[in-house]
Amino acid sequence: MVTEILGADSASVRRAAELLSQGQVVAIPTETVYGLAANALDEAAVKRIFEAKGRPSDNPLIVHIADKAQLYDLASEVPEIALKCAERFMPGPLTMILPKADCVPDVTSGGLDTVGIRMPSHPVAREIIKACGFALAAPSANLSGSPSPTSFRHVKDDMDGRVAAIVDGGDCSVGVESTVICFENGRIRILRPGFVCDEELSEIAETVIDKGVLEQLSADAVVRSPGMKYKHYAPKADVTVVEGDVKAFRDYVGKKMDTNTMLLVFSKDDCEGLDAGYVELGTTAEEQAQNLFTALRTLDEMGAQKVYARCPEKSGVGLAVYNRLIRAAGFKAVKA
Ligand code: AMP
Ligand code: MG
């Protein structure tokens, strides 16, 4: 398949919507990561997303809307607490899991009786959804298992020849996938941490952080968020997360250096006295979120075989960075 490259102008938006209306798959920019979009209500179109990604079929897709009124088309029930979250965080990087309406096909919900709904804030994503007039199912636009794409080039590397078109919208500002939440007995359960953090959600209702956010779940575990059990975000290199302050990091890593061992650090100061290739993530959680997936791809391109990574904060936006990094490391962490 020849993949069309589209821009962010209005003719491109119309072309993207035309292809999507024909049941094709189009990669689109959002503020979190690039998404691989198709008509969420068209079973055949959604199947094409799974084929393009090589994604397991029990892993549900998030459905993207451009208007809050669409919540009522896709969900059979919208509780008061969900409305409060929508009021505060939509549009934005928050996905709400709600009981699904009959129009949402099983292939979209991964066979679950719920549907994940998000309203992106990215102007191009919003315009494309509006031009389509239907909601778009859109998982991250990477091959299943590899790091989510946060720039046009990442998408092209993974999806050229596999999808009808890629819309170039520049780099993603958030850089990690949306926060995924569900509701239970008036509480908010965080299934996947993201840029909308626990501290902010706590202002709406009591929150619970799901076990799968911080720990490895066994393959046969019954999970509320199927994506949490899959190997994810993984670079080719063998990654270890090193917990501890910068001095402990330097001491620990100094003893482990080998050829093709590289470092994933907050800033280059962390590498003082260490003779190794490194990639910087940034010192704030927001920068780290924005840079993480590019950093993982860069380490692969640099030929890293082993990577020692500094451990992000496990709170605020940092929790999202930690959650993705610990998966990239296959849950391998050491206390230095
Ligand atoms: P991605 O589209 O790659 O960002 O992944 C979406 C993730 O959202 C999935 O892996 C699930 O973990 C979660 N998700 C989407 N829909 C549902 C749902 N109906 N119930 C629970 N989790 C969901
Ligand atoms: Mg993904």
Short mmCIF file of C-alpha atoms and ligand atoms in Angstrom, two decimals:
data_model
loop_
_atom_site.label_atom_id
_atom_site.label_comp_id
_atom_site.label_asym_id
_atom_site.label_seq_id
_atom_site.Cartn_x
_atom_site.Cartn_y
_atom_site.Cartn_z
CA MET A 1 0.00 0.00 0.00
CA VAL A 2 1.27 3.48 -0.86
CA THR A 3 0.94 5.71 2.20
CA GLU A 4 -0.13 9.32 1.50
CA ILE A 5 1.65 11.98 3.54
CA LEU A 6 -0.72 14.75 4.59
CA GLY A 7 -0.15 18.06 6.37
CA ALA A 8 -2.20 20.05 8.87
CA ASP A 9 -3.91 22.37 6.32
CA SER A 10 -7.64 22.22 5.62
CA ALA A 11 -7.27 20.30 2.32
CA SER A 12 -5.29 17.62 4.21
CA VAL A 13 -7.93 17.47 6.93
CA ARG A 14 -10.60 16.93 4.24
CA ARG A 15 -8.54 14.21 2.56
CA ALA A 16 -7.94 12.43 5.89
CA ALA A 17 -11.69 12.52 6.61
CA GLU A 18 -12.44 11.20 3.10
CA LEU A 19 -10.12 8.21 3.57
CA LEU A 20 -11.55 7.55 7.05
CA SER A 21 -15.10 7.67 5.63
CA GLN A 22 -14.06 4.96 3.15
CA GLY A 23 -13.08 2.70 6.06
CA GLN A 24 -9.34 3.27 5.73
CA VAL A 25 -6.76 3.69 8.50
CA VAL A 26 -5.06 7.09 8.90
CA ALA A 27 -2.37 8.01 11.44
CA ILE A 28 -3.19 11.34 13.09
CA PRO A 29 -1.40 13.63 15.56
CA THR A 30 -2.86 14.16 19.05
CA GLU A 31 -1.42 16.02 22.03
CA THR A 32 -0.46 12.74 23.76
CA VAL A 33 1.02 10.49 21.03
CA TYR A 34 0.15 9.85 17.37
CA GLY A 35 -2.96 7.71 16.94
CA LEU A 36 -3.85 5.10 14.31
CA ALA A 37 -7.40 6.12 13.50
CA ALA A 38 -10.41 4.44 11.87
CA ASN A 39 -14.21 4.75 12.14
CA ALA A 40 -14.90 3.41 15.67
CA LEU A 41 -18.35 2.13 14.65
CA ASP A 42 -17.21 0.30 11.49
CA GLU A 43 -16.09 -3.21 12.39
CA ALA A 44 -14.15 -3.80 9.16
CA ALA A 45 -12.31 -0.47 9.50
CA VAL A 46 -11.33 -1.17 13.13
CA LYS A 47 -10.02 -4.62 12.14
CA ARG A 48 -7.63 -2.85 9.78
CA ILE A 49 -6.13 -0.98 12.76
CA PHE A 50 -5.34 -4.27 14.51
CA GLU A 51 -3.74 -5.59 11.30
CA ALA A 52 -1.60 -2.48 10.79
CA LYS A 53 -0.35 -2.56 14.40
CA GLY A 54 -0.10 -6.32 14.89
CA ARG A 55 -2.07 -5.75 18.12
CA PRO A 56 -3.69 -8.56 20.18
CA SER A 57 -7.45 -8.45 19.58
CA ASP A 58 -8.44 -8.50 23.28
CA ASN A 59 -6.74 -5.13 23.79
CA PRO A 60 -9.48 -2.48 23.50
CA LEU A 61 -9.14 0.80 21.60
CA ILE A 62 -9.85 4.29 22.86
CA VAL A 63 -12.64 6.09 20.98
CA HIS A 64 -11.95 9.76 20.19
CA ILE A 65 -14.66 12.41 20.04
CA ALA A 66 -14.74 16.11 19.15
CA ASP A 67 -17.78 17.12 21.19
CA LYS A 68 -18.97 16.15 24.69
CA ALA A 69 -22.45 15.38 23.28
CA GLN A 70 -20.88 12.30 21.61
CA LEU A 71 -20.41 10.77 25.09
CA TYR A 72 -24.13 10.01 25.05
CA ASP A 73 -23.93 8.30 21.63
CA LEU A 74 -21.13 5.95 22.68
CA ALA A 75 -21.90 5.26 26.37
CA SER A 76 -25.13 3.68 27.59
CA GLU A 77 -24.80 5.63 30.83
CA VAL A 78 -22.83 8.73 31.84
CA PRO A 79 -22.73 9.01 35.65
CA GLU A 80 -22.52 12.37 37.45
CA ILE A 81 -18.86 11.80 38.40
CA ALA A 82 -17.96 11.22 34.73
CA LEU A 83 -19.68 14.48 33.80
CA LYS A 84 -17.59 16.30 36.39
CA CYS A 85 -14.40 14.80 34.96
CA ALA A 86 -15.54 15.68 31.41
CA GLU A 87 -16.27 19.25 32.47
CA ARG A 88 -12.80 19.65 33.95
CA PHE A 89 -10.54 17.57 31.66
CA MET A 90 -12.22 17.36 28.22
CA PRO A 91 -10.71 18.21 25.83
CA GLY A 92 -7.45 16.84 27.18
CA PRO A 93 -5.37 13.74 27.91
CA LEU A 94 -8.01 11.84 29.92
CA THR A 95 -9.81 8.64 28.86
CA MET A 96 -12.95 7.58 30.74
CA ILE A 97 -14.14 3.97 30.70
CA LEU A 98 -17.96 3.86 30.58
CA PRO A 99 -20.59 1.18 29.86
CA LYS A 100 -20.76 0.94 26.08
CA ALA A 101 -23.75 1.69 23.87
CA ASP A 102 -24.89 -1.04 21.45
CA CYS A 103 -23.54 0.87 18.45
CA VAL A 104 -19.90 0.29 19.59
CA PRO A 105 -18.76 -2.99 18.00
CA ASP A 106 -17.02 -5.67 20.08
CA VAL A 107 -13.89 -5.35 17.98
CA THR A 108 -13.51 -1.76 19.24
CA SER A 109 -14.08 -2.63 22.90
CA GLY A 110 -11.93 -5.77 22.77
CA GLY A 111 -15.03 -7.81 23.64
CA LEU A 112 -15.66 -5.80 26.85
CA ASP A 113 -19.06 -4.27 27.69
CA THR A 114 -17.32 -0.93 28.30
CA VAL A 115 -15.78 1.69 26.03
CA GLY A 116 -12.86 4.08 26.62
CA ILE A 117 -13.69 7.63 25.45
CA ARG A 118 -11.39 10.62 25.06
CA MET A 119 -11.66 14.10 23.54
CA PRO A 120 -8.23 15.18 22.27
CA SER A 121 -7.26 18.84 22.55
CA HIS A 122 -5.00 18.73 19.45
CA PRO A 123 -6.62 21.08 16.88
CA VAL A 124 -5.85 18.84 13.87
CA ALA A 125 -7.25 15.74 15.59
CA ARG A 126 -10.40 17.67 16.52
CA GLU A 127 -10.86 18.99 12.98
CA ILE A 128 -10.47 15.54 11.46
CA ILE A 129 -13.01 14.01 13.87
CA LYS A 130 -15.45 16.86 13.15
CA ALA A 131 -14.99 16.52 9.39
CA CYS A 132 -15.69 12.78 9.65
CA GLY A 133 -18.88 13.20 11.65
CA PHE A 134 -18.18 9.89 13.47
CA ALA A 135 -15.94 8.95 16.40
CA LEU A 136 -12.47 7.54 15.71
CA ALA A 137 -10.97 4.49 17.38
CA ALA A 138 -7.26 5.27 17.68
CA PRO A 139 -4.60 3.33 19.55
CA SER A 140 -1.03 4.61 19.49
CA ALA A 141 0.37 4.54 15.94
CA ASN A 142 3.33 2.24 16.65
CA LEU A 143 3.83 -1.42 15.85
CA SER A 144 2.51 -3.40 18.82
CA GLY A 145 5.16 -3.65 21.53
CA SER A 146 7.39 -0.76 20.41
CA PRO A 147 7.47 2.70 22.01
CA SER A 148 4.54 5.00 21.21
CA PRO A 149 5.27 7.53 18.43
CA THR A 150 5.56 11.16 19.48
CA SER A 151 6.82 12.59 16.18
CA PHE A 152 5.94 12.22 12.48
CA ARG A 153 9.19 10.37 11.82
CA HIS A 154 8.42 7.69 14.44
CA VAL A 155 5.08 7.04 12.72
CA LYS A 156 6.67 6.91 9.29
CA ASP A 157 9.31 4.45 10.54
CA ASP A 158 6.62 2.08 11.88
CA MET A 159 3.64 2.59 9.54
CA ASP A 160 4.85 3.56 6.05
CA GLY A 161 3.21 1.11 3.62
CA ARG A 162 0.82 -0.22 6.28
CA VAL A 163 -1.78 2.59 6.39
CA ALA A 164 -3.63 4.76 3.86
CA ALA A 165 -2.18 8.06 5.12
CA ILE A 166 -0.11 9.74 7.82
CA VAL A 167 -0.98 13.29 8.90
CA ASP A 168 2.15 15.25 9.89
CA GLY A 169 1.25 17.45 12.86
CA GLY A 170 4.74 17.95 14.26
CA ASP A 171 5.83 16.73 17.70
CA CYS A 172 3.34 15.76 20.41
CA SER A 173 3.33 18.15 23.37
CA VAL A 174 2.41 15.71 26.16
CA GLY A 175 4.42 12.72 24.96
CA VAL A 176 2.82 9.93 27.02
CA GLU A 177 -0.55 8.31 26.39
CA SER A 178 -3.72 9.54 28.12
CA THR A 179 -4.62 8.87 31.74
CA VAL A 180 -7.18 6.01 31.75
CA ILE A 181 -9.79 5.96 34.52
CA CYS A 182 -12.92 4.03 35.44
CA PHE A 183 -15.51 4.72 38.12
CA GLU A 184 -16.55 2.52 41.02
CA ASN A 185 -18.82 3.40 43.96
CA GLY A 186 -18.21 7.12 43.59
CA ARG A 187 -14.44 6.67 43.35
CA ILE A 188 -12.06 7.14 40.44
CA ARG A 189 -9.75 4.22 39.68
CA ILE A 190 -6.59 5.14 37.75
CA LEU A 191 -5.84 2.28 35.36
CA ARG A 192 -3.07 4.04 33.48
CA PRO A 193 -1.35 7.21 34.75
CA GLY A 194 -0.87 10.12 32.35
CA PHE A 195 -0.60 13.87 32.17
CA VAL A 196 -3.88 14.33 34.06
CA CYS A 197 -2.47 13.18 37.39
CA ASP A 198 -3.79 11.60 40.60
CA GLU A 199 -3.46 14.89 42.47
CA GLU A 200 -5.79 16.65 39.98
CA LEU A 201 -8.33 13.82 39.84
CA SER A 202 -8.43 13.76 43.66
CA GLU A 203 -10.02 17.20 43.54
CA ILE A 204 -13.07 15.61 41.90
CA ALA A 205 -13.41 12.40 43.95
CA GLU A 206 -11.43 9.91 46.00
CA THR A 207 -8.94 8.08 43.78
CA VAL A 208 -7.45 4.58 43.81
CA ILE A 209 -4.31 3.74 41.84
CA ASP A 210 -4.74 0.31 40.24
CA LYS A 211 -2.16 -2.34 41.18
CA GLY A 212 -1.16 -2.70 37.52
CA VAL A 213 0.22 0.87 37.44
CA LEU A 214 3.26 0.06 39.57
CA GLU A 215 3.56 -3.71 39.48
CA GLN A 216 3.89 -6.46 36.94
CA LEU A 217 0.65 -8.40 36.49
CA SER A 218 0.78 -12.08 35.69
CA ALA A 219 -0.27 -13.03 32.15
CA ASP A 220 -3.42 -14.78 33.45
CA ALA A 221 -4.43 -11.98 35.86
CA VAL A 222 -7.94 -10.59 35.46
CA VAL A 223 -7.21 -6.95 34.66
CA ARG A 224 -9.49 -3.99 34.24
CA SER A 225 -7.24 -2.45 31.63
CA PRO A 226 -6.03 -5.18 29.25
CA GLY A 227 -3.17 -3.08 27.87
CA MET A 228 -1.47 -3.20 31.27
CA LYS A 229 -0.57 -6.87 30.97
CA TYR A 230 1.20 -6.64 27.65
CA LYS A 231 4.90 -5.99 27.17
CA HIS A 232 4.92 -2.42 26.05
CA TYR A 233 7.04 0.55 25.14
CA ALA A 234 10.05 -1.70 24.82
CA PRO A 235 13.27 -0.64 23.11
CA LYS A 236 15.61 -3.35 21.81
CA ALA A 237 18.14 -2.62 24.57
CA ASP A 238 17.98 -4.30 27.97
CA VAL A 239 16.89 -1.50 30.34
CA THR A 240 17.39 -1.34 34.14
CA VAL A 241 15.82 1.41 36.26
CA VAL A 242 18.20 2.56 39.01
CA GLU A 243 16.46 3.96 42.11
CA GLY A 244 18.43 6.33 44.32
CA ASP A 245 19.99 9.79 44.25
CA VAL A 246 22.48 10.97 41.65
CA LYS A 247 25.54 9.93 43.68
CA ALA A 248 24.17 6.42 44.24
CA PHE A 249 23.40 6.27 40.49
CA ARG A 250 26.96 7.21 39.50
CA ASP A 251 28.50 4.75 42.00
CA TYR A 252 26.26 1.89 40.90
CA VAL A 253 26.58 2.47 37.17
CA GLY A 254 30.36 3.09 37.40
CA LYS A 255 30.81 -0.56 38.39
CA LYS A 256 28.57 -1.85 35.62
CA MET A 257 30.01 -0.09 32.57
CA ASP A 258 30.66 -2.22 29.53
CA THR A 259 30.86 -1.54 25.80
CA ASN A 260 27.43 -0.55 24.43
CA THR A 261 26.17 0.26 27.92
CA MET A 262 24.38 3.60 27.81
CA LEU A 263 22.62 5.88 30.24
CA LEU A 264 19.17 7.45 30.32
CA VAL A 265 19.57 10.45 32.60
CA PHE A 266 17.72 13.61 33.63
CA SER A 267 20.63 15.87 32.66
CA LYS A 268 24.21 15.35 31.52
CA ASP A 269 25.46 16.24 35.02
CA ASP A 270 24.15 12.83 36.13
CA CYS A 271 26.90 11.21 34.00
CA GLU A 272 29.81 13.06 35.64
CA GLY A 273 32.82 10.74 35.84
CA LEU A 274 31.11 8.08 33.71
CA ASP A 275 32.44 7.37 30.24
CA ALA A 276 29.29 6.33 28.39
CA GLY A 277 26.85 7.38 25.72
CA TYR A 278 23.75 8.95 27.22
CA VAL A 279 20.37 10.49 26.41
CA GLU A 280 18.90 13.31 28.50
CA LEU A 281 15.22 13.22 29.53
CA GLY A 282 15.00 16.62 31.20
CA THR A 283 14.67 17.61 34.83
CA THR A 284 10.93 18.26 35.15
CA ALA A 285 8.32 15.49 34.95
CA GLU A 286 6.65 17.32 32.03
CA GLU A 287 9.89 17.36 30.02
CA GLN A 288 10.56 13.73 30.89
CA ALA A 289 7.07 12.75 29.66
CA GLN A 290 7.58 14.66 26.43
CA ASN A 291 11.00 13.12 25.75
CA LEU A 292 10.70 9.53 27.02
CA PHE A 293 9.56 7.68 23.90
CA THR A 294 11.94 9.57 21.61
CA ALA A 295 14.75 8.77 24.06
CA LEU A 296 13.96 5.05 23.96
CA ARG A 297 14.04 5.06 20.15
CA THR A 298 17.27 7.11 20.14
CA LEU A 299 19.00 4.61 22.47
CA ASP A 300 18.16 1.87 19.96
CA GLU A 301 19.54 3.96 17.10
CA MET A 302 22.74 4.54 19.11
CA GLY A 303 23.16 0.77 19.34
CA ALA A 304 22.70 0.53 23.10
CA GLN A 305 22.63 -3.06 24.33
CA LYS A 306 22.29 -2.24 28.02
CA VAL A 307 20.72 0.91 29.41
CA TYR A 308 20.76 2.16 33.00
CA ALA A 309 18.03 4.71 33.61
CA ARG A 310 17.53 7.17 36.44
CA CYS A 311 14.24 6.58 38.22
CA PRO A 312 11.55 9.29 37.76
CA GLU A 313 9.41 10.58 40.66
CA LYS A 314 6.50 8.26 41.38
CA SER A 315 4.01 11.09 41.83
CA GLY A 316 2.29 13.73 39.68
CA VAL A 317 3.11 13.48 35.98
CA GLY A 318 6.26 11.59 37.05
CA LEU A 319 4.08 8.56 37.83
CA ALA A 320 3.20 8.31 34.13
CA VAL A 321 6.88 8.49 33.17
CA TYR A 322 7.76 5.84 35.77
CA ASN A 323 4.90 3.58 34.62
CA ARG A 324 6.13 3.64 30.98
CA LEU A 325 9.82 3.34 31.86
CA ILE A 326 9.37 0.38 34.21
CA ARG A 327 7.50 -1.43 31.39
CA ALA A 328 10.27 -0.57 28.95
CA ALA A 329 12.60 -2.19 31.50
CA GLY A 330 10.43 -5.31 31.76
CA PHE A 331 10.01 -4.29 35.46
CA LYS A 332 13.77 -4.60 36.10
CA ALA A 333 14.66 -2.10 38.85
CA VAL A 334 17.53 -1.97 41.35
CA LYS A 335 18.00 0.14 44.47
CA ALA A 336 21.42 1.79 44.30
P1 AMP B 1 -3.58 2.76 23.41
O1 AMP B 1 -4.76 2.97 22.52
O2 AMP B 1 -2.45 2.08 22.75
O3 AMP B 1 -3.21 4.02 24.13
O4 AMP B 1 -4.12 1.76 24.51
C1 AMP B 1 -5.39 1.96 25.03
C2 AMP B 1 -5.47 1.31 26.38
O5 AMP B 1 -6.62 1.83 27.04
C3 AMP B 1 -5.71 -0.18 26.32
O6 AMP B 1 -4.51 -0.89 26.28
C4 AMP B 1 -6.47 -0.44 27.60
O7 AMP B 1 -5.57 -0.71 28.63
C5 AMP B 1 -7.20 0.87 27.88
N1 AMP B 1 -8.61 0.73 27.52
C6 AMP B 1 -9.23 1.11 26.39
N2 AMP B 1 -10.54 0.78 26.42
C7 AMP B 1 -10.75 0.17 27.60
C8 AMP B 1 -11.88 -0.42 28.23
N3 AMP B 1 -13.08 -0.46 27.65
N4 AMP B 1 -11.71 -0.96 29.46
C9 AMP B 1 -10.52 -0.95 30.06
N5 AMP B 1 -9.41 -0.41 29.51
C10 AMP B 1 -9.51 0.13 28.31
MG MG B 2 -0.14 1.89 22.68
#
